[in-house]
XYZ file of C-alpha atoms in Angstrom:
420
model
C 0.159 -0.451 -0.088
C 1.322 3.503 -1.179
C -1.704 5.744 0.035
C -1.882 7.560 3.161
C -2.181 5.380 6.219
C -5.834 6.261 6.984
C -7.456 5.045 3.899
C -5.853 1.522 4.370
C -8.124 -0.039 6.534
C -11.593 1.339 3.761
C -9.225 0.067 1.118
C -8.499 -2.942 2.339
C -12.945 -4.006 3.112
C -13.956 -3.294 -0.052
C -11.997 -1.908 -3.072
C -8.609 -4.796 -2.371
C -9.386 -7.257 -5.363
C -7.331 -9.579 -3.195
C -9.154 -9.540 0.223
C -11.488 -11.641 1.138
C -12.394 -13.946 -2.877
C -9.004 -13.271 -3.641
C -8.669 -13.062 -7.236
C -11.979 -14.490 -8.303
C -13.435 -10.769 -8.370
C -11.050 -9.863 -10.535
C -11.547 -13.267 -12.413
C -14.774 -12.156 -13.246
C -14.651 -9.094 -14.443
C -11.818 -10.133 -17.113
C -15.095 -13.184 -18.088
C -17.558 -10.069 -18.608
C -15.292 -8.183 -19.732
C -13.921 -10.540 -22.596
C -17.859 -12.126 -23.557
C -19.105 -8.941 -23.990
C -16.209 -7.950 -26.717
C -16.274 -11.235 -27.971
C -20.380 -10.653 -28.350
C -19.970 -6.519 -30.354
C -17.741 -8.514 -32.496
C -19.473 -11.012 -34.083
C -22.177 -8.022 -33.824
C -19.217 -6.346 -36.040
C -18.381 -9.068 -38.009
C -22.545 -9.892 -38.775
C -22.877 -6.295 -39.808
C -19.610 -6.118 -42.343
C -21.688 -9.296 -44.633
C -24.374 -7.020 -44.239
C -22.419 -4.404 -46.158
C -20.388 -6.660 -48.471
C -23.563 -8.303 -49.861
C -25.320 -4.981 -50.018
C -22.027 -3.681 -51.832
C -21.909 -6.297 -54.119
C -25.489 -6.260 -55.114
C -24.844 -2.609 -55.249
C -22.048 -3.467 -57.765
C -23.976 -5.601 -59.633
C -26.956 -3.024 -59.982
C -24.342 -0.232 -61.409
C -23.196 -3.007 -63.665
C -26.636 -3.590 -65.471
C -27.326 0.532 -65.008
C -23.757 0.871 -66.687
C -24.416 -2.209 -69.428
C -27.621 -1.420 -70.825
C -26.948 0.489 -74.547
C -29.164 2.636 -76.856
C -27.849 0.075 -79.706
C -29.264 -3.122 -77.678
C -32.481 -3.760 -79.210
C -33.580 -5.892 -75.787
C -32.870 -3.423 -73.767
C -34.925 -0.740 -76.509
C -37.951 -2.556 -75.967
C -37.309 -3.016 -72.160
C -37.253 1.328 -72.079
C -40.148 1.499 -74.439
C -41.984 -0.692 -72.452
C -41.789 1.412 -69.291
C -42.154 4.901 -71.260
C -45.150 3.753 -72.496
C -47.011 1.664 -70.073
C -45.161 3.032 -66.718
C -44.839 6.610 -67.435
C -44.782 7.494 -63.821
C -42.386 5.085 -62.506
C -40.034 5.534 -65.823
C -40.045 10.111 -64.571
C -39.232 9.024 -61.182
C -36.426 6.106 -62.692
C -34.501 7.581 -65.194
C -31.458 7.563 -63.752
C -31.769 3.072 -63.250
C -31.097 3.457 -67.436
C -28.104 5.325 -67.766
C -26.601 6.781 -70.564
C -29.720 5.114 -72.718
C -31.291 8.967 -71.961
C -28.287 10.520 -72.557
C -28.016 13.551 -75.133
C -26.149 11.498 -77.592
C -27.936 7.519 -76.773
C -31.477 9.462 -76.858
C -31.666 9.331 -81.223
C -29.877 6.122 -81.168
C -33.017 4.880 -79.345
C -35.071 6.584 -82.008
C -32.876 4.881 -85.049
C -33.326 0.772 -83.750
C -37.223 1.794 -82.856
C -37.181 2.950 -86.843
C -35.993 -0.325 -87.790
C -37.388 -2.956 -86.403
C -40.638 -3.225 -88.456
C -38.244 -2.966 -91.749
C -35.479 -5.394 -90.259
C -38.445 -8.011 -88.956
C -39.929 -7.932 -92.368
C -36.494 -8.404 -94.415
C -35.748 -11.718 -92.517
C -39.920 -12.718 -92.385
C -39.646 -12.674 -96.326
C -35.593 -14.420 -96.493
C -36.258 -16.784 -93.990
C -39.711 -17.592 -96.660
C -37.336 -17.781 -99.346
C -34.939 -20.117 -97.517
C -38.251 -22.686 -95.857
C -38.896 -22.688 -100.056
C -35.655 -23.226 -101.085
C -35.571 -26.280 -98.669
C -38.814 -27.863 -99.644
C -37.847 -28.401 -103.473
C -38.614 -31.344 -105.046
C -38.062 -31.085 -108.776
C -39.858 -34.202 -110.512
C -42.502 -32.750 -109.496
C -42.398 -29.672 -110.795
C -43.594 -28.370 -114.131
C -43.847 -25.322 -116.292
C -45.811 -22.793 -114.138
C -43.770 -24.567 -110.253
C -40.473 -23.472 -111.846
C -42.014 -19.582 -112.954
C -43.290 -19.253 -109.004
C -40.299 -20.496 -107.729
C -37.581 -18.813 -109.238
C -39.733 -15.575 -108.804
C -40.004 -16.242 -104.932
C -36.351 -17.055 -104.543
C -34.915 -13.723 -106.618
C -37.145 -11.139 -104.362
C -36.238 -13.599 -101.270
C -32.864 -12.852 -101.939
C -32.382 -9.780 -103.082
C -34.609 -7.994 -100.417
C -32.590 -9.913 -97.748
C -29.700 -8.107 -99.518
C -30.867 -4.836 -99.631
C -31.985 -5.218 -95.559
C -27.979 -5.735 -95.605
C -27.145 -3.216 -97.016
C -29.066 -0.835 -95.045
C -27.843 -1.935 -91.834
C -24.438 -2.419 -93.041
C -23.961 1.237 -94.189
C -25.309 2.654 -90.313
C -22.202 0.582 -89.326
C -20.065 1.739 -91.671
C -21.171 5.518 -91.153
C -19.948 5.432 -87.776
C -20.037 9.477 -87.277
C -22.975 10.102 -84.576
C -26.591 8.482 -84.456
C -28.102 11.488 -85.646
C -26.569 12.500 -88.723
C -24.885 11.471 -91.954
C -20.864 11.858 -92.711
C -20.737 13.939 -96.107
C -18.527 12.405 -99.129
C -16.523 15.420 -100.986
C -15.636 12.750 -104.348
C -12.686 15.093 -106.813
C -14.095 18.484 -105.002
C -16.917 17.817 -107.609
C -19.927 15.746 -106.158
C -20.414 16.830 -102.381
C -23.253 15.035 -100.360
C -24.467 12.122 -98.393
C -23.404 9.272 -99.858
C -24.081 6.253 -97.360
C -27.498 8.258 -96.562
C -28.918 8.481 -100.443
C -27.464 4.400 -100.019
C -29.771 3.594 -97.801
C -32.871 5.783 -98.532
C -32.292 4.318 -102.133
C -32.225 0.152 -100.533
C -35.024 0.806 -97.936
C -37.368 1.925 -101.226
C -36.562 -1.391 -103.118
C -37.066 -2.692 -99.725
C -40.505 -2.580 -99.668
C -40.831 -2.196 -103.299
C -39.686 -6.160 -103.159
C -41.661 -6.912 -100.341
C -44.845 -5.576 -101.751
C -43.812 -7.291 -104.774
C -43.107 -10.790 -102.448
C -46.690 -10.974 -101.426
C -48.315 -9.248 -103.635
C -51.501 -6.995 -103.762
C -53.172 -8.463 -100.551
C -51.584 -9.229 -97.952
C -48.996 -6.906 -99.593
C -50.594 -3.368 -99.010
C -51.782 -4.008 -95.463
C -48.079 -4.627 -94.423
C -47.494 -1.907 -95.880
C -49.647 0.093 -93.598
C -48.588 -2.356 -90.204
C -45.578 -1.307 -91.195
C -45.970 2.448 -92.073
C -47.707 1.810 -88.147
C -44.983 0.199 -86.422
C -42.189 2.428 -86.968
C -44.088 5.806 -87.382
C -46.104 5.669 -84.761
C -44.872 3.652 -81.748
C -41.834 5.066 -82.973
C -43.520 8.617 -82.194
C -44.592 7.783 -79.039
C -41.606 6.534 -77.514
C -39.762 9.714 -78.755
C -42.370 11.959 -76.640
C -41.806 10.426 -73.979
C -38.069 10.950 -73.943
C -38.940 14.483 -74.508
C -41.126 15.613 -71.916
C -38.864 13.606 -69.201
C -35.775 15.396 -70.261
C -36.481 18.738 -71.986
C -35.675 17.530 -75.611
C -37.362 18.784 -79.033
C -37.724 17.288 -82.248
C -35.749 14.103 -81.533
C -37.566 11.419 -83.648
C -36.723 13.916 -86.788
C -33.500 14.078 -85.171
C -32.436 10.330 -85.662
C -30.849 9.933 -88.282
C -33.021 6.988 -88.947
C -36.075 8.584 -90.113
C -35.339 10.408 -93.351
C -34.550 7.143 -94.668
C -37.101 4.818 -93.300
C -39.712 7.582 -94.437
C -38.254 7.846 -97.911
C -38.569 3.852 -98.519
C -41.888 4.048 -97.183
C -43.447 6.815 -99.361
C -41.262 6.055 -102.017
C -41.382 2.033 -102.014
C -45.627 2.137 -101.878
C -45.385 4.892 -105.099
C -43.056 2.383 -107.043
C -45.106 -0.596 -106.558
C -48.568 1.099 -107.679
C -47.649 2.851 -110.036
C -44.554 2.319 -112.020
C -41.298 4.153 -112.201
C -42.261 6.635 -114.977
C -45.281 8.241 -113.077
C -43.370 7.595 -109.785
C -41.135 9.964 -110.953
C -43.252 12.398 -112.586
C -45.643 12.241 -109.828
C -42.529 13.313 -107.353
C -41.348 15.656 -109.433
C -45.171 17.573 -109.843
C -45.286 17.533 -105.990
C -41.574 19.622 -105.398
C -42.784 22.071 -108.515
C -45.455 22.737 -107.025
C -44.786 23.122 -103.683
C -42.192 25.496 -105.000
C -44.326 27.425 -107.170
C -46.852 28.225 -104.246
C -44.337 29.386 -101.711
C -43.916 32.804 -102.179
C -47.047 33.778 -104.115
C -50.503 32.518 -102.739
C -49.972 29.964 -100.172
C -47.515 31.657 -97.729
C -47.576 27.798 -95.740
C -47.127 24.429 -97.943
C -48.228 21.169 -95.564
C -45.389 19.376 -94.410
C -47.112 16.563 -94.988
C -47.643 17.816 -98.805
C -43.717 16.699 -99.299
C -42.395 15.598 -96.224
C -38.905 17.842 -96.721
C -37.084 16.566 -93.825
C -37.573 13.058 -95.304
C -36.520 13.473 -98.728
C -33.193 12.697 -99.265
C -31.099 13.411 -101.843
C -34.451 14.244 -104.195
C -33.679 18.359 -101.999
C -30.289 18.446 -104.324
C -31.720 19.643 -107.857
C -32.294 22.767 -108.406
C -36.820 23.162 -109.828
C -34.403 23.837 -113.768
C -33.131 19.811 -113.100
C -36.534 19.070 -112.168
C -38.411 21.152 -114.738
C -36.152 19.703 -117.570
C -36.408 15.814 -115.837
C -40.589 16.483 -115.752
C -40.992 17.493 -120.015
C -38.094 14.692 -120.668
C -39.697 12.163 -118.433
C -43.354 12.485 -119.884
C -41.719 12.662 -122.910
C -40.387 9.458 -122.934
C -42.907 8.130 -120.457
C -46.073 9.254 -123.680
C -43.865 7.859 -126.605
C -43.165 4.169 -124.821
C -47.200 4.119 -123.680
C -48.465 5.084 -127.123
C -50.869 2.515 -127.445
C -52.656 4.025 -124.053
C -55.318 7.126 -125.049
C -53.453 10.351 -123.564
C -56.473 10.420 -120.950
C -55.310 6.371 -119.558
C -51.342 9.210 -119.383
C -52.617 11.420 -117.826
C -54.374 8.858 -115.407
C -51.803 7.098 -114.507
C -50.020 10.539 -113.262
C -52.744 12.098 -111.519
C -53.024 8.725 -109.712
C -49.411 9.299 -109.119
C -49.987 11.982 -107.572
C -52.762 10.517 -105.558
C -50.885 7.635 -103.898
C -47.750 9.904 -102.744
C -50.667 12.749 -101.110
C -52.193 10.065 -99.550
C -48.908 7.833 -98.736
C -47.406 11.480 -97.184
C -50.510 11.858 -95.293
C -50.724 9.368 -93.702
C -46.817 8.512 -92.570
C -47.470 12.704 -90.889
C -50.879 11.614 -89.915
C -49.019 8.343 -87.611
C -46.628 10.575 -86.413
C -49.352 13.298 -85.238
C -51.172 10.428 -83.476
C -48.131 8.502 -81.982
C -47.010 12.367 -80.492
C -50.647 13.118 -78.895
C -51.502 9.876 -77.708
C -47.664 10.058 -75.811
C -48.449 13.873 -74.744
C -52.162 12.601 -73.514
C -50.580 9.989 -71.482
C -47.535 11.920 -69.735
C -50.819 14.400 -68.749
C -52.447 11.895 -66.978
C -49.701 10.438 -65.374
C -49.113 13.912 -63.948
C -52.401 14.082 -63.479
C -52.896 11.207 -61.228
C -49.613 11.839 -59.067
C -50.779 14.834 -58.041
C -54.585 13.877 -57.129
C -53.042 10.762 -54.552
C -50.238 12.285 -53.446
C -48.492 9.501 -52.910
C -44.582 9.114 -52.803
C -42.331 7.942 -55.104
C -41.263 4.540 -52.843
C -45.018 3.758 -53.269
C -45.232 5.190 -57.294
C -43.031 2.283 -57.663
C -44.606 -0.653 -56.242
C -48.736 0.729 -56.850
C -48.289 1.559 -60.530
C -50.879 1.029 -63.192
C -50.432 0.679 -66.651
C -50.884 3.593 -67.805
C -54.489 2.652 -70.152
C -52.871 4.446 -73.418
C -49.666 3.252 -73.852
C -50.438 -0.752 -72.746
C -53.351 -0.229 -75.535
C -50.180 1.336 -77.905
C -47.861 -1.368 -76.698
C -49.984 -3.986 -76.899
C -51.270 -3.051 -80.632
C -47.974 -2.280 -82.039
C -46.577 -5.494 -80.594
C -49.572 -7.887 -82.482
C -48.117 -5.659 -85.629
C -45.238 -6.231 -85.139
C -46.467 -10.167 -84.879
C -48.836 -10.111 -87.783
C -45.817 -8.942 -89.926
C -43.249 -11.605 -88.809
C -46.445 -14.682 -88.582
C -47.490 -12.773 -92.705
């Protein structure tokens, strides 16, 4: 003892651990401390294991988000499904789509949606041609059968080659998802060559598709392809615009002009032939050029769909006038056995068909945009009326009737195209 002598008795009576029970009191305290430390250590191990598990799940989730690609058609279809059927959940969980909603990749989403129906139609025709080839039996052939099979095989092969050309040009021109590269050929010819090649190939693809199926169901499939291409893409693009404060998203996609070009002129060339089709195109452009600045101040955009004219916009009024006179002269001389009224009727029908195609495509774009605006407005009203938080919105939101109708209808039409 090194303390004060007067405190020794109190220390030995109650404070000293070696008195009375000896080391037992100290040992018991050490055991309790060791048990408490072991329990706390076990709790820390459990918490650390849970934290590692959560970190692993979050890492996988982040990798999945970063792995979303606008060039992957399955990711694009999933995004379209969420935007159409669950607009509230889509607005609240925009971050889950990673870079797909960025300014760079939004046009790529529209490109995928615009090219999907035509690609499905091309694959369907190519597959049917392969099936026809695999079922050939030369021993039971007649003259008519040979012509039929050769015609079907030739159309399917041409359609497949044109489809490959269209998709290949999108990969060859890797500038960006909203514009085409301008090529200068010996400083004499300047233009977006790959865009024009895709536009012409797309028109020929639709032409051969209608020719493959005939008047019926060829024309019906053209309407199905137009609806699933224009209306659905316009609907999804408008929903993306509402959630990102962007404008003109669909028309900024580089697939828009070539797809619309193919739909319009594919139908026109099959219905009316090459000569009347060219005359109708030139007549519409000359009519629009003549009306601008005269008695018509604002020509409707659906008259020529100027943004989808591709290489046709490069021709001047003088070139178009000379081409119109030359083609009418050649067409009249070739069709010399037809009456003048018949020739004029063919040209008039061509103009009407082109006008119908322009109006139909323009109407589909407006309908898709209007339906998307109604769906987005309904989502905003529902959220403000129910006053539910974001957590409940994720789990309790019902599918939007407008969006589910558009998605289901276009999916059904796309299925009809694939099984035609």
